[in-house]
Amino acid sequence: MSAGAELRAELVRAVAAVIDRHAEELTSLDQAIGDGDHGLNMKRGFDAVLADAANLSAKPWPDFLKGAGTMLVMKVGGASGPLYGTLFMALGKELPAEPGRADLARAFRAAIAAVQARGKSERSQKTMLDVLIPVAEALEAGTFEAAAVARTAHAAAEATIPLKAVRGRASFLGDRSIGHMDPGARSSALLIEAIGSVLEKA
Amino acid sequence: MSDAAVTETTATGSILIEHEVGLHARPSVKLTKLAKTFASRIELGLSADGPWIDAKSIVKVMAFKAGKGATLHFRAHGGDANEAVAALVGLVRRDFDEGQPGG
Amino acid sequence: MESVGVVIVSHSPKVAEGAADMVRQMVGEEVPLAWTGGNPSGGLGTDVGQIMSAIDRAWSDAGVVLLVDLGGAETNSEMAIEMLPDERRGKVLICNAPVVEGAVVAATEAAGGSSVDLVRQTAEEYSAR
């Protein structure tokens, strides 16, 4: 197995593991302001990616990411599947076969734009974008240290607590969505931490 | 039909709506679908002088208010104008075939 | 010419199936028709894979129009369309129209042999009244 393939396989194991460990927590966050299936849906999706890890990891970065994204669209379902799927598929479209840090920062920003277009949403609307955008800004500013990126992501997820949801199912709650962390922001922060710690070792 | 089978003709016809609820949603669909089976331009009005609407437009027919007791006027122009008017008048006369179960 | 197909996408399988029933009873059997709604665990929701398979069931070479309800149904329908094979993608359009009324009006227009663009236009014209 090539070094790239081993790294990709390790990424898959890491994201599947973090979602598995936090599935119940994500579900209870979603029970507060959504339809209570975020943990289960995410686990189903990332387990499917894990089950196909050998096949996916053997592909170069662009195809690996597109393949994983497509699988997330199909297996996660709900609103998160298409949004996470779009994120990974767009990353696959943007990244070259041998990506460097600058490629990562640029591709991540472009992938966020794709998620924004898909969800027709903006920052500060209590969504995963509230974590992804600050992380993109950190990468663009040259912060690649995994612990620092993870701190940015988790602080950004915490910062969704006082926000009022205006997109997705949580928006039906209006003011009652205030006071709860957005489950998509939480899962994004967890994924970013997991991905960062694997990439840093590479 | 006379000798001029390919000639374009204008035909008109009218019929009193006796169906209880008039030209409601389902009859509108039936009328429009039937009108679309003819090549002629077909129009629908509440008087012989119009105003006229396109009988092939489901949107216009749905918006057309015609209750029980109203008289529907058809005006068609084209190669199959006579058949079109006869068929449409027939549909209204049969109460839009709404009598039978599933109709 | 084959009739344009109609796909109904609702968060609720009951709404989607009911709207499809209305199309069948009011317009008839000649228009390819499919519906989808709900998530795999029986709750409200829509699913990209399910929408793709509904498009497949209602497929017509003349094209397919989709009638969708709230937010996520539209997002997921857009995603489903993007994931279709190249030769099908351009023939599938989402109508900006209410699900039930739009489906009946679109199917009526489709039954007359109209193009996919005209079918969408008619459904949207109805909702814009």
Coordinates of C-alpha atoms in Angstrom, one line a residue:
Chain A
M1 CA 0.0 0.0 0.0
S2 CA 1.4 3.4 -0.9
A3 CA 2.0 6.1 1.7
G4 CA -0.9 8.1 0.3
A5 CA -3.3 5.2 0.4
E6 CA -2.3 4.4 4.0
L7 CA -2.9 8.0 5.0
R8 CA -6.3 8.0 3.4
A9 CA -7.2 4.7 5.1
E10 CA -6.2 6.2 8.4
L11 CA -8.3 9.3 7.8
V12 CA -11.3 7.1 7.1
R13 CA -10.8 5.1 10.3
A14 CA -10.3 8.3 12.3
V15 CA -13.5 10.1 11.1
A16 CA -15.6 6.9 11.4
A17 CA -14.2 6.4 15.0
V18 CA -14.9 10.0 16.1
I19 CA -18.5 9.9 14.7
D20 CA -19.0 6.5 16.4
R21 CA -17.8 7.8 19.8
H22 CA -20.0 10.9 19.6
A23 CA -23.1 9.5 17.8
E24 CA -25.3 9.6 20.9
E25 CA -24.1 13.1 21.8
L26 CA -24.9 14.3 18.2
T27 CA -28.3 12.7 18.4
S28 CA -29.2 14.4 21.7
L29 CA -28.1 17.8 20.3
D30 CA -30.3 17.1 17.3
Q31 CA -33.2 16.0 19.6
A32 CA -33.1 19.5 21.1
I33 CA -33.5 21.5 17.9
G34 CA -33.8 19.1 14.9
D35 CA -35.4 15.7 14.2
G36 CA -33.0 13.8 16.5
D37 CA -31.3 11.6 13.9
H38 CA -28.1 13.4 13.2
G39 CA -25.9 11.0 15.2
L40 CA -27.5 7.9 13.7
N41 CA -27.4 9.3 10.2
M42 CA -23.8 10.3 10.4
K43 CA -22.8 7.0 11.9
R44 CA -24.6 5.1 9.1
G45 CA -22.8 7.2 6.5
F46 CA -19.3 7.1 8.0
D47 CA -19.6 3.4 8.7
A48 CA -20.4 2.8 5.1
V49 CA -17.3 4.8 4.1
L50 CA -15.3 2.7 6.6
A51 CA -16.6 -0.5 5.1
D52 CA -15.4 0.6 1.7
A53 CA -12.1 2.0 3.1
A54 CA -9.8 -0.4 1.3
N55 CA -11.3 0.4 -2.1
L56 CA -11.6 4.1 -1.6
S57 CA -8.2 4.7 -0.1
A58 CA -6.5 3.0 -3.1
K59 CA -7.8 5.9 -5.3
P60 CA -5.9 9.2 -5.7
W61 CA -7.1 12.1 -3.5
P62 CA -9.6 13.6 -5.9
D63 CA -11.4 10.3 -6.5
F64 CA -11.1 9.2 -2.9
L65 CA -12.9 12.4 -1.8
K66 CA -15.5 12.3 -4.5
G67 CA -16.2 8.6 -3.8
A68 CA -16.5 9.2 0.0
G69 CA -18.7 12.3 -0.6
T70 CA -21.0 10.4 -2.9
M71 CA -21.3 7.7 -0.3
L72 CA -22.2 10.2 2.4
V73 CA -24.9 11.7 0.2
M74 CA -26.5 8.3 -0.2
K75 CA -26.0 6.9 3.2
V76 CA -26.3 9.8 5.7
G77 CA -29.6 11.0 4.2
G78 CA -31.5 13.9 5.7
A79 CA -30.1 17.3 5.1
S80 CA -26.6 16.5 6.4
G81 CA -25.9 13.8 3.8
P82 CA -26.0 16.2 0.8
L83 CA -24.2 18.9 2.7
Y84 CA -21.3 16.8 3.9
G85 CA -21.3 15.0 0.6
T86 CA -21.1 18.2 -1.2
L87 CA -18.2 19.3 1.0
F88 CA -16.1 16.2 0.3
M89 CA -17.1 16.0 -3.4
A90 CA -16.1 19.6 -3.9
L91 CA -12.8 19.0 -2.0
G92 CA -12.2 16.2 -4.4
K93 CA -12.9 18.4 -7.4
E94 CA -10.6 21.2 -6.1
L95 CA -7.6 19.3 -4.8
P96 CA -4.8 18.1 -7.1
A97 CA -3.5 14.5 -6.9
E98 CA -0.6 15.6 -4.7
P99 CA -2.0 18.4 -2.6
G100 CA 0.1 20.7 -0.4
R101 CA -1.0 23.1 2.4
A102 CA -1.8 26.0 0.1
D103 CA -3.9 23.6 -2.1
L104 CA -5.8 22.5 1.0
A105 CA -6.6 26.0 2.2
R106 CA -7.8 27.1 -1.3
A107 CA -9.8 23.9 -1.9
F108 CA -11.4 24.0 1.6
R109 CA -12.6 27.6 0.9
A110 CA -14.0 26.5 -2.5
A111 CA -15.7 23.5 -0.9
I112 CA -17.4 25.7 1.7
A113 CA -18.7 27.9 -1.1
A114 CA -20.3 24.7 -2.6
V115 CA -21.9 23.8 0.7
Q116 CA -23.2 27.4 1.0
A117 CA -24.7 27.2 -2.5
R118 CA -26.2 23.8 -1.7
G119 CA -27.8 24.8 1.6
K120 CA -28.5 28.4 0.4
S121 CA -27.1 29.6 3.7
E122 CA -24.7 32.1 5.2
R123 CA -22.5 32.3 8.2
S124 CA -24.2 33.0 11.6
Q125 CA -27.3 31.0 10.7
K126 CA -26.5 28.3 13.2
T127 CA -25.1 25.7 10.8
M128 CA -22.0 23.7 10.0
L129 CA -20.8 26.8 8.1
D130 CA -20.2 28.5 11.4
V131 CA -17.4 26.1 12.1
L132 CA -16.2 25.5 8.5
I133 CA -15.7 29.2 7.7
P134 CA -13.5 30.1 10.8
V135 CA -11.5 27.0 10.1
A136 CA -11.0 28.1 6.5
E137 CA -9.9 31.5 7.7
A138 CA -7.4 29.9 10.1
L139 CA -5.9 27.8 7.2
E140 CA -5.7 30.8 5.0
A141 CA -3.9 32.7 7.7
G142 CA -1.3 29.9 7.8
T143 CA -2.5 28.1 10.9
F144 CA -2.0 24.4 10.2
E145 CA -1.1 23.1 13.7
A146 CA -3.8 20.5 14.4
A147 CA -4.4 21.5 18.0
A148 CA -4.9 25.2 17.1
V149 CA -7.2 24.3 14.2
A150 CA -9.2 22.0 16.5
R151 CA -9.5 24.8 19.2
T152 CA -10.8 27.2 16.5
A153 CA -13.3 24.6 15.4
H154 CA -14.6 23.8 18.9
A155 CA -14.8 27.4 19.9
A156 CA -16.8 28.1 16.7
A157 CA -19.2 25.3 17.5
E158 CA -19.7 26.6 21.0
A159 CA -20.4 30.0 19.5
T160 CA -23.5 28.6 17.7
I161 CA -25.2 28.1 21.1
P162 CA -26.6 31.7 21.3
L163 CA -27.5 31.8 17.6
K164 CA -31.0 31.6 16.3
A165 CA -31.4 29.0 13.5
V166 CA -32.8 30.3 10.3
R167 CA -32.0 27.4 8.0
G168 CA -33.1 23.8 8.2
R169 CA -35.5 22.0 10.6
A170 CA -34.2 24.0 13.6
S171 CA -35.5 27.2 12.0
F172 CA -39.0 26.0 12.7
L173 CA -38.2 26.5 16.4
G174 CA -37.3 30.2 15.9
D175 CA -36.2 31.7 19.2
R176 CA -36.4 28.3 20.9
S177 CA -33.3 27.2 18.9
I178 CA -31.3 29.7 21.0
G179 CA -29.3 28.0 23.8
H180 CA -28.5 24.8 22.0
M181 CA -25.3 23.9 20.0
D182 CA -26.0 23.2 16.4
P183 CA -25.5 19.5 15.8
G184 CA -24.0 20.1 12.4
A185 CA -21.5 22.6 13.8
R186 CA -20.6 20.0 16.5
S187 CA -20.1 17.2 14.0
S188 CA -18.0 19.5 11.8
A189 CA -15.7 20.4 14.7
L190 CA -15.3 16.7 15.6
L191 CA -14.4 15.8 12.0
I192 CA -12.0 18.6 11.7
E193 CA -10.2 17.7 14.9
A194 CA -10.0 14.0 13.8
I195 CA -8.7 14.9 10.3
G196 CA -6.2 17.4 11.7
S197 CA -4.6 15.0 14.1
V198 CA -4.1 12.4 11.3
L199 CA -2.8 14.9 8.8
E200 CA -0.3 16.4 11.3
K201 CA 1.3 13.0 11.8
A202 CA 1.7 12.5 8.0
Chain B
M1 CA -68.0 17.5 -43.1
S2 CA -68.3 18.9 -46.5
D3 CA -66.0 18.5 -49.5
A4 CA -63.3 20.6 -48.0
A5 CA -61.8 18.2 -45.5
V6 CA -58.4 20.0 -45.3
T7 CA -59.9 23.5 -45.3
E8 CA -59.7 25.4 -42.0
T9 CA -63.1 26.1 -40.6
T10 CA -64.5 28.0 -37.7
A11 CA -67.1 26.2 -35.5
T12 CA -69.0 27.4 -32.5
G13 CA -71.1 25.6 -30.0
S14 CA -72.6 26.2 -26.5
I15 CA -73.9 24.1 -23.7
L16 CA -75.5 24.7 -20.3
I17 CA -73.6 23.3 -17.3
E18 CA -75.9 21.0 -15.3
H19 CA -73.2 19.4 -13.3
E20 CA -73.7 20.3 -9.6
V21 CA -70.3 21.9 -8.9
G22 CA -69.7 23.3 -12.4
L23 CA -66.3 23.5 -14.0
H24 CA -64.2 22.6 -11.0
A25 CA -60.8 21.1 -10.9
R26 CA -61.3 17.7 -12.3
P27 CA -63.7 18.7 -15.1
S28 CA -61.1 21.4 -16.0
V29 CA -58.5 18.8 -16.4
K30 CA -60.8 16.7 -18.6
L31 CA -61.8 19.6 -20.7
T32 CA -58.2 20.7 -21.2
K33 CA -57.0 17.3 -22.0
L34 CA -59.7 16.7 -24.5
A35 CA -59.1 20.2 -26.1
K36 CA -55.4 19.3 -26.5
T37 CA -56.3 16.3 -28.6
F38 CA -57.4 18.6 -31.4
A39 CA -55.2 20.5 -33.7
S40 CA -57.5 23.5 -34.0
R41 CA -57.2 26.6 -31.9
I42 CA -60.0 26.3 -29.3
E43 CA -61.4 28.9 -27.0
L44 CA -63.8 29.0 -24.2
G45 CA -66.1 31.8 -23.0
L46 CA -69.2 32.6 -20.9
S47 CA -70.9 34.4 -23.8
A48 CA -71.0 34.2 -27.5
D49 CA -69.1 37.5 -27.7
G50 CA -66.3 36.4 -25.4
P51 CA -64.1 37.3 -23.6
W52 CA -62.3 34.1 -24.7
I53 CA -59.7 32.0 -23.0
D54 CA -57.5 29.3 -24.5
A55 CA -59.2 26.0 -23.8
K56 CA -55.9 24.1 -24.0
S57 CA -54.4 26.1 -21.2
I58 CA -55.0 24.2 -17.9
V59 CA -54.0 27.3 -16.0
K60 CA -56.6 29.5 -17.7
V61 CA -59.3 26.8 -17.6
M62 CA -58.7 26.2 -13.9
A63 CA -59.0 29.9 -13.2
F64 CA -62.2 30.1 -15.3
K65 CA -65.2 30.4 -13.0
A66 CA -68.2 28.6 -14.4
G67 CA -70.8 27.2 -12.0
K68 CA -74.0 25.2 -12.6
G69 CA -76.4 27.1 -14.7
A70 CA -73.7 28.9 -16.7
T71 CA -73.5 28.4 -20.4
L72 CA -70.2 27.5 -21.9
H73 CA -69.4 28.7 -25.3
F74 CA -66.7 27.1 -27.5
R75 CA -65.1 28.6 -30.5
A76 CA -62.7 26.6 -32.6
H77 CA -60.7 27.4 -35.7
G78 CA -58.7 24.8 -37.7
G79 CA -58.9 21.6 -39.7
D80 CA -60.8 19.8 -37.0
A81 CA -62.8 22.6 -35.6
N82 CA -66.2 21.0 -36.0
E83 CA -65.1 17.7 -34.3
A84 CA -63.5 19.7 -31.5
V85 CA -66.6 21.7 -30.6
A86 CA -68.8 18.6 -30.9
A87 CA -66.5 16.6 -28.6
L88 CA -66.2 19.4 -26.0
V89 CA -70.0 20.1 -26.0
G90 CA -70.5 16.3 -25.6
L91 CA -68.1 16.2 -22.6
V92 CA -70.1 18.9 -20.8
R93 CA -73.4 17.3 -21.7
R94 CA -72.2 14.1 -20.1
D95 CA -71.5 16.0 -16.9
F96 CA -67.8 15.5 -17.6
D97 CA -68.3 11.8 -17.2
E98 CA -68.2 12.4 -13.5
G99 CA -71.3 10.2 -12.8
Q100 CA -69.6 6.8 -12.8
P101 CA -67.4 5.6 -10.0
G102 CA -63.8 6.4 -10.8
G103 CA -64.9 8.7 -13.6
Chain C
M1 CA -43.7 11.4 -28.4
E2 CA -43.6 10.0 -24.9
S3 CA -45.2 12.2 -22.2
V4 CA -42.9 14.1 -19.8
G5 CA -42.8 12.3 -16.4
V6 CA -43.8 13.8 -13.1
V7 CA -42.1 13.2 -9.7
I8 CA -43.5 14.3 -6.4
V9 CA -41.1 14.8 -3.5
S10 CA -42.4 15.6 -0.1
H11 CA -41.0 15.3 3.4
S12 CA -44.1 13.2 4.1
P13 CA -44.7 9.9 2.3
K14 CA -48.4 10.4 2.9
V15 CA -48.5 13.8 1.2
A16 CA -46.4 12.5 -1.7
E17 CA -48.6 9.4 -2.2
G18 CA -51.8 11.4 -1.8
A19 CA -50.7 14.0 -4.4
A20 CA -49.8 11.1 -6.7
D21 CA -53.3 9.6 -6.2
M22 CA -54.8 12.9 -7.2
V23 CA -52.8 13.0 -10.4
R24 CA -53.8 9.5 -11.2
Q25 CA -57.5 10.1 -10.6
M26 CA -57.7 13.5 -12.2
V27 CA -55.4 13.2 -15.1
G28 CA -55.1 9.4 -15.7
E29 CA -52.5 6.8 -16.3
E30 CA -50.7 8.1 -19.4
V31 CA -48.2 10.2 -17.6
P32 CA -45.2 8.5 -16.0
L33 CA -45.5 9.3 -12.3
A34 CA -43.5 8.5 -9.2
W35 CA -43.4 9.8 -5.6
T36 CA -41.0 9.7 -2.8
G37 CA -41.0 11.0 0.8
G38 CA -40.0 10.2 4.3
N39 CA -36.7 8.9 5.7
P40 CA -35.8 5.2 6.2
S41 CA -36.8 5.2 9.8
G42 CA -40.3 6.3 9.1
G43 CA -40.0 10.0 9.9
L44 CA -40.3 13.1 7.9
G45 CA -37.5 13.8 5.4
T46 CA -36.3 13.4 1.8
D47 CA -33.4 11.3 0.5
V48 CA -31.2 11.9 -2.5
G49 CA -30.9 8.2 -3.4
Q50 CA -34.7 7.8 -3.2
I51 CA -35.3 10.9 -5.3
M52 CA -32.9 9.5 -7.9
S53 CA -34.8 6.3 -8.0
A54 CA -38.1 8.1 -8.3
I55 CA -36.8 10.0 -11.3
D56 CA -35.8 6.7 -12.7
R57 CA -39.3 5.2 -12.2
A58 CA -40.9 8.2 -13.9
W59 CA -38.3 8.4 -16.6
S60 CA -39.3 9.6 -20.0
D61 CA -37.0 10.5 -22.9
A62 CA -39.1 13.7 -23.1
G63 CA -37.8 14.6 -19.6
V64 CA -39.1 14.7 -16.0
V65 CA -40.4 17.5 -13.8
L66 CA -40.1 17.5 -10.0
L67 CA -42.6 19.0 -7.6
V68 CA -41.0 19.5 -4.2
D69 CA -42.2 20.8 -0.8
L70 CA -40.1 22.5 1.9
G71 CA -36.4 23.5 1.8
G72 CA -34.6 20.2 2.2
A73 CA -36.8 18.6 -0.5
E74 CA -35.5 21.1 -3.0
T75 CA -31.9 20.9 -1.8
N76 CA -31.9 17.1 -2.1
S77 CA -33.7 17.2 -5.4
E78 CA -31.1 19.6 -6.8
M79 CA -28.4 17.2 -5.6
A80 CA -30.2 14.2 -7.1
I81 CA -30.4 15.9 -10.4
E82 CA -26.6 16.8 -10.3
M83 CA -25.8 13.1 -9.6
L84 CA -27.8 11.8 -12.6
P85 CA -25.9 10.5 -15.6
D86 CA -24.9 13.3 -18.1
E87 CA -27.4 12.4 -20.7
R88 CA -30.3 12.6 -18.3
R89 CA -29.4 15.6 -16.1
G90 CA -30.4 18.3 -18.6
K91 CA -33.9 16.9 -19.0
V92 CA -34.9 17.1 -15.4
L93 CA -36.4 20.3 -14.0
I94 CA -37.7 21.4 -10.6
C95 CA -40.9 23.4 -10.8
N96 CA -41.3 26.4 -8.5
A97 CA -44.9 25.5 -7.7
P98 CA -47.0 24.0 -4.9
V99 CA -46.8 20.2 -4.8
V100 CA -50.4 19.2 -5.2
E101 CA -51.7 21.8 -7.6
G102 CA -48.4 21.8 -9.5
A103 CA -48.4 18.1 -9.9
V104 CA -52.0 18.0 -11.3
V105 CA -51.3 21.0 -13.6
A106 CA -47.9 19.6 -14.8
A107 CA -49.4 16.2 -15.5
T108 CA -52.3 17.7 -17.4
E109 CA -49.8 19.7 -19.5
A110 CA -47.6 16.6 -19.9
A111 CA -50.5 14.5 -21.0
G112 CA -51.0 16.7 -24.0
G113 CA -47.4 15.9 -25.2
S114 CA -45.8 19.2 -24.2
S115 CA -42.1 19.6 -23.8
V116 CA -40.5 19.5 -20.4
D117 CA -39.9 23.3 -20.5
L118 CA -43.5 24.0 -21.2
V119 CA -44.7 21.5 -18.5
R120 CA -42.6 23.4 -15.9
Q121 CA -43.7 26.8 -17.2
T122 CA -47.4 25.8 -16.9
A123 CA -47.0 24.5 -13.4
E124 CA -45.2 27.7 -12.4
E125 CA -47.7 29.8 -14.2
Y126 CA -50.4 28.2 -12.1
S127 CA -48.7 29.0 -8.9
A128 CA -48.0 32.6 -10.0
R129 CA -51.6 33.5 -10.5

